[in-house]
PDB file of C-alpha atoms in Angstrom:
ATOM      1  CA  MET A   1     -52.975 -24.368   9.369  1.00 61.00           C
ATOM      2  CA  THR A   2     -53.144 -26.846   7.070  1.00 68.00           C
ATOM      3  CA  PRO A   3     -50.465 -26.999   4.106  1.00 67.00           C
ATOM      4  CA  ARG A   4     -52.010 -26.648   0.531  1.00 75.00           C
ATOM      5  CA  PRO A   5     -51.679 -30.049  -1.244  1.00 78.00           C
ATOM      6  CA  GLY A   6     -48.082 -30.383  -2.278  1.00 76.00           C
ATOM      7  CA  LYS A   7     -46.701 -27.840   0.229  1.00 77.00           C
ATOM      8  CA  VAL A   8     -44.425 -29.024   3.205  1.00 76.00           C
ATOM      9  CA  GLU A   9     -45.023 -26.948   6.275  1.00 72.00           C
ATOM     10  CA  VAL A  10     -41.697 -26.085   7.605  1.00 71.00           C
ATOM     11  CA  PRO A  11     -41.808 -25.457  11.467  1.00 69.00           C
ATOM     12  CA  ILE A  12     -40.338 -22.185  12.696  1.00 70.00           C
ATOM     13  CA  ALA A  13     -37.694 -22.525  15.433  1.00 74.00           C
ATOM     14  CA  GLY A  14     -38.340 -20.651  18.474  1.00 72.00           C
ATOM     15  CA  GLU A  15     -38.497 -20.467  22.268  1.00 67.00           C
ATOM     16  CA  VAL A  16     -39.596 -18.725  25.257  1.00 62.00           C
ATOM     17  CA  ILE A  17     -37.075 -16.708  26.263  1.00 64.00           C
ATOM     18  CA  SER A  18     -38.506 -15.477  29.747  1.00 66.00           C
ATOM     19  CA  ARG A  19     -42.083 -15.132  31.409  1.00 64.00           C
ATOM     20  CA  ARG A  20     -42.789 -12.713  34.330  1.00 62.00           C
ATOM     21  CA  PRO A  21     -43.479 -14.494  37.300  1.00 59.00           C
ATOM     22  CA  LYS A  22     -46.908 -13.834  38.979  1.00 66.00           C
ATOM     23  CA  GLY A  23     -47.882 -13.304  42.443  1.00 68.00           C
ATOM     24  CA  ALA A  24     -45.432 -13.429  45.789  1.00 67.00           C
ATOM     25  CA  ALA A  25     -42.651 -15.107  44.048  1.00 64.00           C
ATOM     26  CA  SER A  26     -42.374 -11.936  41.372  1.00 64.00           C
ATOM     27  CA  ARG A  27     -42.712  -9.751  44.312  1.00 67.00           C
ATOM     28  CA  ALA A  28     -39.955 -11.410  46.246  1.00 68.00           C
ATOM     29  CA  HIS A  29     -37.818 -11.500  42.758  1.00 62.00           C
ATOM     30  CA  TYR A  30     -38.244  -7.667  42.553  1.00 63.00           C
ATOM     31  CA  LYS A  31     -37.516  -6.871  46.116  1.00 65.00           C
ATOM     32  CA  ALA A  32     -34.175  -9.215  45.628  1.00 63.00           C
ATOM     33  CA  THR A  33     -33.170  -7.840  42.393  1.00 61.00           C
ATOM     34  CA  HIS A  34     -34.209  -4.274  43.346  1.00 58.00           C
ATOM     35  CA  LYS A  35     -32.910  -3.680  46.562  1.00 57.00           C
ATOM     36  CA  ASP A  36     -33.966  -0.308  48.264  1.00 54.00           C
ATOM     37  CA  GLU A  37     -31.392   2.564  47.887  1.00 51.00           C
ATOM     38  CA  GLY A  38     -32.116   3.571  51.484  1.00 49.00           C
ATOM     39  CA  GLU A  39     -30.411   0.547  53.543  1.00 59.00           C
ATOM     40  CA  ASP A  40     -27.010   2.752  53.495  1.00 73.00           C
ATOM     41  CA  VAL A  41     -28.647   5.875  54.747  1.00 85.00           C
ATOM     42  CA  SER A  42     -27.222   6.655  58.092  1.00 87.00           C
ATOM     43  CA  ARG A  43     -29.893   7.448  60.726  1.00 89.00           C
ATOM     44  CA  ASP A  44     -27.459   7.892  63.333  1.00 91.00           C
ATOM     45  CA  LEU A  45     -27.256  11.974  64.385  1.00 91.00           C
ATOM     46  CA  GLN A  46     -23.778  11.950  65.627  1.00 92.00           C
ATOM     47  CA  LYS A  47     -22.634  10.473  62.346  1.00 92.00           C
ATOM     48  CA  ILE A  48     -24.747  12.886  60.324  1.00 92.00           C
ATOM     49  CA  VAL A  49     -23.530  16.164  62.544  1.00 91.00           C
ATOM     50  CA  ARG A  50     -19.890  15.179  61.690  1.00 91.00           C
ATOM     51  CA  LEU A  51     -20.051  15.261  57.690  1.00 89.00           C
ATOM     52  CA  ASP A  52     -18.604  18.086  55.484  1.00 87.00           C
ATOM     53  CA  GLY A  53     -21.262  19.878  53.546  1.00 84.00           C
ATOM     54  CA  PRO A  54     -21.034  18.152  50.290  1.00 86.00           C
ATOM     55  CA  ALA A  55     -21.465  14.923  52.405  1.00 89.00           C
ATOM     56  CA  LYS A  56     -24.373  16.302  54.033  1.00 90.00           C
ATOM     57  CA  ILE A  57     -26.075  17.134  50.725  1.00 89.00           C
ATOM     58  CA  ASN A  58     -25.234  13.410  49.378  1.00 92.00           C
ATOM     59  CA  TRP A  59     -27.317  12.174  52.853  1.00 93.00           C
ATOM     60  CA  LEU A  60     -30.060  14.691  52.344  1.00 92.00           C
ATOM     61  CA  CYS A  61     -30.477  13.451  48.579  1.00 92.00           C
ATOM     62  CA  LYS A  62     -30.612  10.101  49.940  1.00 92.00           C
ATOM     63  CA  ALA A  63     -32.801  10.525  52.690  1.00 92.00           C
ATOM     64  CA  LEU A  64     -35.653  12.763  51.321  1.00 91.00           C
ATOM     65  CA  PRO A  65     -36.903   9.929  48.956  1.00 90.00           C
ATOM     66  CA  LEU A  66     -36.772   7.563  52.283  1.00 89.00           C
ATOM     67  CA  LEU A  67     -39.009  10.361  53.876  1.00 86.00           C
ATOM     68  CA  ARG A  68     -41.576  10.313  50.791  1.00 86.00           C
ATOM     69  CA  ARG A  69     -41.787   6.654  51.004  1.00 86.00           C
ATOM     70  CA  ARG A  70     -42.091   6.499  54.617  1.00 84.00           C
ATOM     71  CA  SER A  71     -39.260   4.276  55.118  1.00 86.00           C
ATOM     72  CA  MET A  72     -38.007   7.114  57.190  1.00 87.00           C
ATOM     73  CA  THR A  73     -40.017   8.831  60.076  1.00 87.00           C
ATOM     74  CA  ALA A  74     -40.596  12.398  59.825  1.00 87.00           C
ATOM     75  CA  ALA A  75     -39.616  12.821  63.322  1.00 87.00           C
ATOM     76  CA  GLN A  76     -36.518  11.053  62.791  1.00 90.00           C
ATOM     77  CA  PHE A  77     -35.457  13.114  59.611  1.00 90.00           C
ATOM     78  CA  LEU A  78     -36.551  16.662  61.566  1.00 89.00           C
ATOM     79  CA  ASP A  79     -34.350  15.556  64.569  1.00 91.00           C
ATOM     80  CA  ILE A  80     -31.619  15.684  62.418  1.00 92.00           C
ATOM     81  CA  VAL A  81     -31.949  18.234  59.880  1.00 90.00           C
ATOM     82  CA  CYS A  82     -33.240  20.855  62.823  1.00 89.00           C
ATOM     83  CA  ASN A  83     -30.174  19.939  65.096  1.00 91.00           C
ATOM     84  CA  GLN A  84     -27.790  22.888  65.603  1.00 91.00           C
ATOM     85  CA  ARG A  85     -24.588  21.128  64.730  1.00 90.00           C
ATOM     86  CA  PHE A  86     -26.278  19.883  61.340  1.00 88.00           C
ATOM     87  CA  ALA A  87     -26.420  23.619  60.341  1.00 83.00           C
ATOM     88  CA  ALA A  88     -23.169  24.747  61.878  1.00 83.00           C
ATOM     89  CA  ASN A  89     -20.650  24.527  58.830  1.00 76.00           C
ATOM     90  CA  ILE A  90     -23.493  25.385  55.945  1.00 76.00           C
ATOM     91  CA  ASP A  91     -23.964  28.775  55.291  1.00 72.00           C
ATOM     92  CA  ASP A  92     -25.330  30.942  51.917  1.00 68.00           C
ATOM     93  CA  VAL A  93     -21.905  31.450  50.808  1.00 72.00           C
ATOM     94  CA  MET A  94     -21.096  27.903  49.962  1.00 75.00           C
ATOM     95  CA  PRO A  95     -22.956  25.864  46.935  1.00 79.00           C
ATOM     96  CA  TRP A  96     -24.571  23.469  48.946  1.00 79.00           C
ATOM     97  CA  GLY A  97     -25.912  25.847  51.728  1.00 83.00           C
ATOM     98  CA  THR A  98     -28.404  27.197  49.200  1.00 83.00           C
ATOM     99  CA  GLN A  99     -28.745  23.983  47.241  1.00 85.00           C
ATOM    100  CA  MET A 100     -29.892  22.150  50.771  1.00 85.00           C
ATOM    101  CA  ILE A 101     -32.165  25.262  52.120  1.00 85.00           C
ATOM    102  CA  SER A 102     -34.100  24.772  48.503  1.00 86.00           C
ATOM    103  CA  MET A 103     -34.364  20.688  48.721  1.00 87.00           C
ATOM    104  CA  LEU A 104     -35.458  21.066  52.097  1.00 87.00           C
ATOM    105  CA  ARG A 105     -38.325  24.032  51.318  1.00 87.00           C
ATOM    106  CA  ARG A 106     -39.634  21.682  48.233  1.00 87.00           C
ATOM    107  CA  GLU A 107     -40.270  18.839  50.845  1.00 84.00           C
ATOM    108  CA  LEU A 108     -41.728  21.000  53.240  1.00 81.00           C
ATOM    109  CA  ASP A 109     -45.353  20.385  52.013  1.00 77.00           C
ATOM    110  CA  ASP A 110     -44.922  16.592  52.629  1.00 71.00           C
ATOM    111  CA  LEU A 111     -44.371  17.174  56.455  1.00 76.00           C
ATOM    112  CA  GLN A 112     -47.298  18.401  58.428  1.00 70.00           C
ATOM    113  CA  PRO A 113     -47.660  21.692  60.152  1.00 69.00           C
ATOM    114  CA  GLN A 114     -47.257  20.583  63.978  1.00 66.00           C
ATOM    115  CA  GLN A 115     -43.967  19.095  62.630  1.00 62.00           C
ATOM    116  CA  VAL A 116     -42.719  21.812  61.185  1.00 61.00           C
ATOM    117  CA  ARG A 117     -42.597  24.963  63.534  1.00 58.00           C
TER     118      ARG A 117
END
């Protein structure tokens, strides 16, 4: 815009702070900054069955989102959860027993009927 006669146009100082990268570079940057939380979830049955009740519920809280995102297969998840040793020290008296059961019942809809017997 041209200034009126007798007026001086003062430039406004400003700079672009950040721009979002587009394309593959932005996806790589997003993956680097938002690491997958599922990297530290163990899938080893022997390690998981040795956990105590609160540690098992923590494992379950980390494993269920992986199951939803299909990062963990349903077969792996069910092999662990349906194992007798996984449920050995869990009962209804302890608060984490009922909490784990309610969490699993909520997630049953994501699994196919052939997998859940």
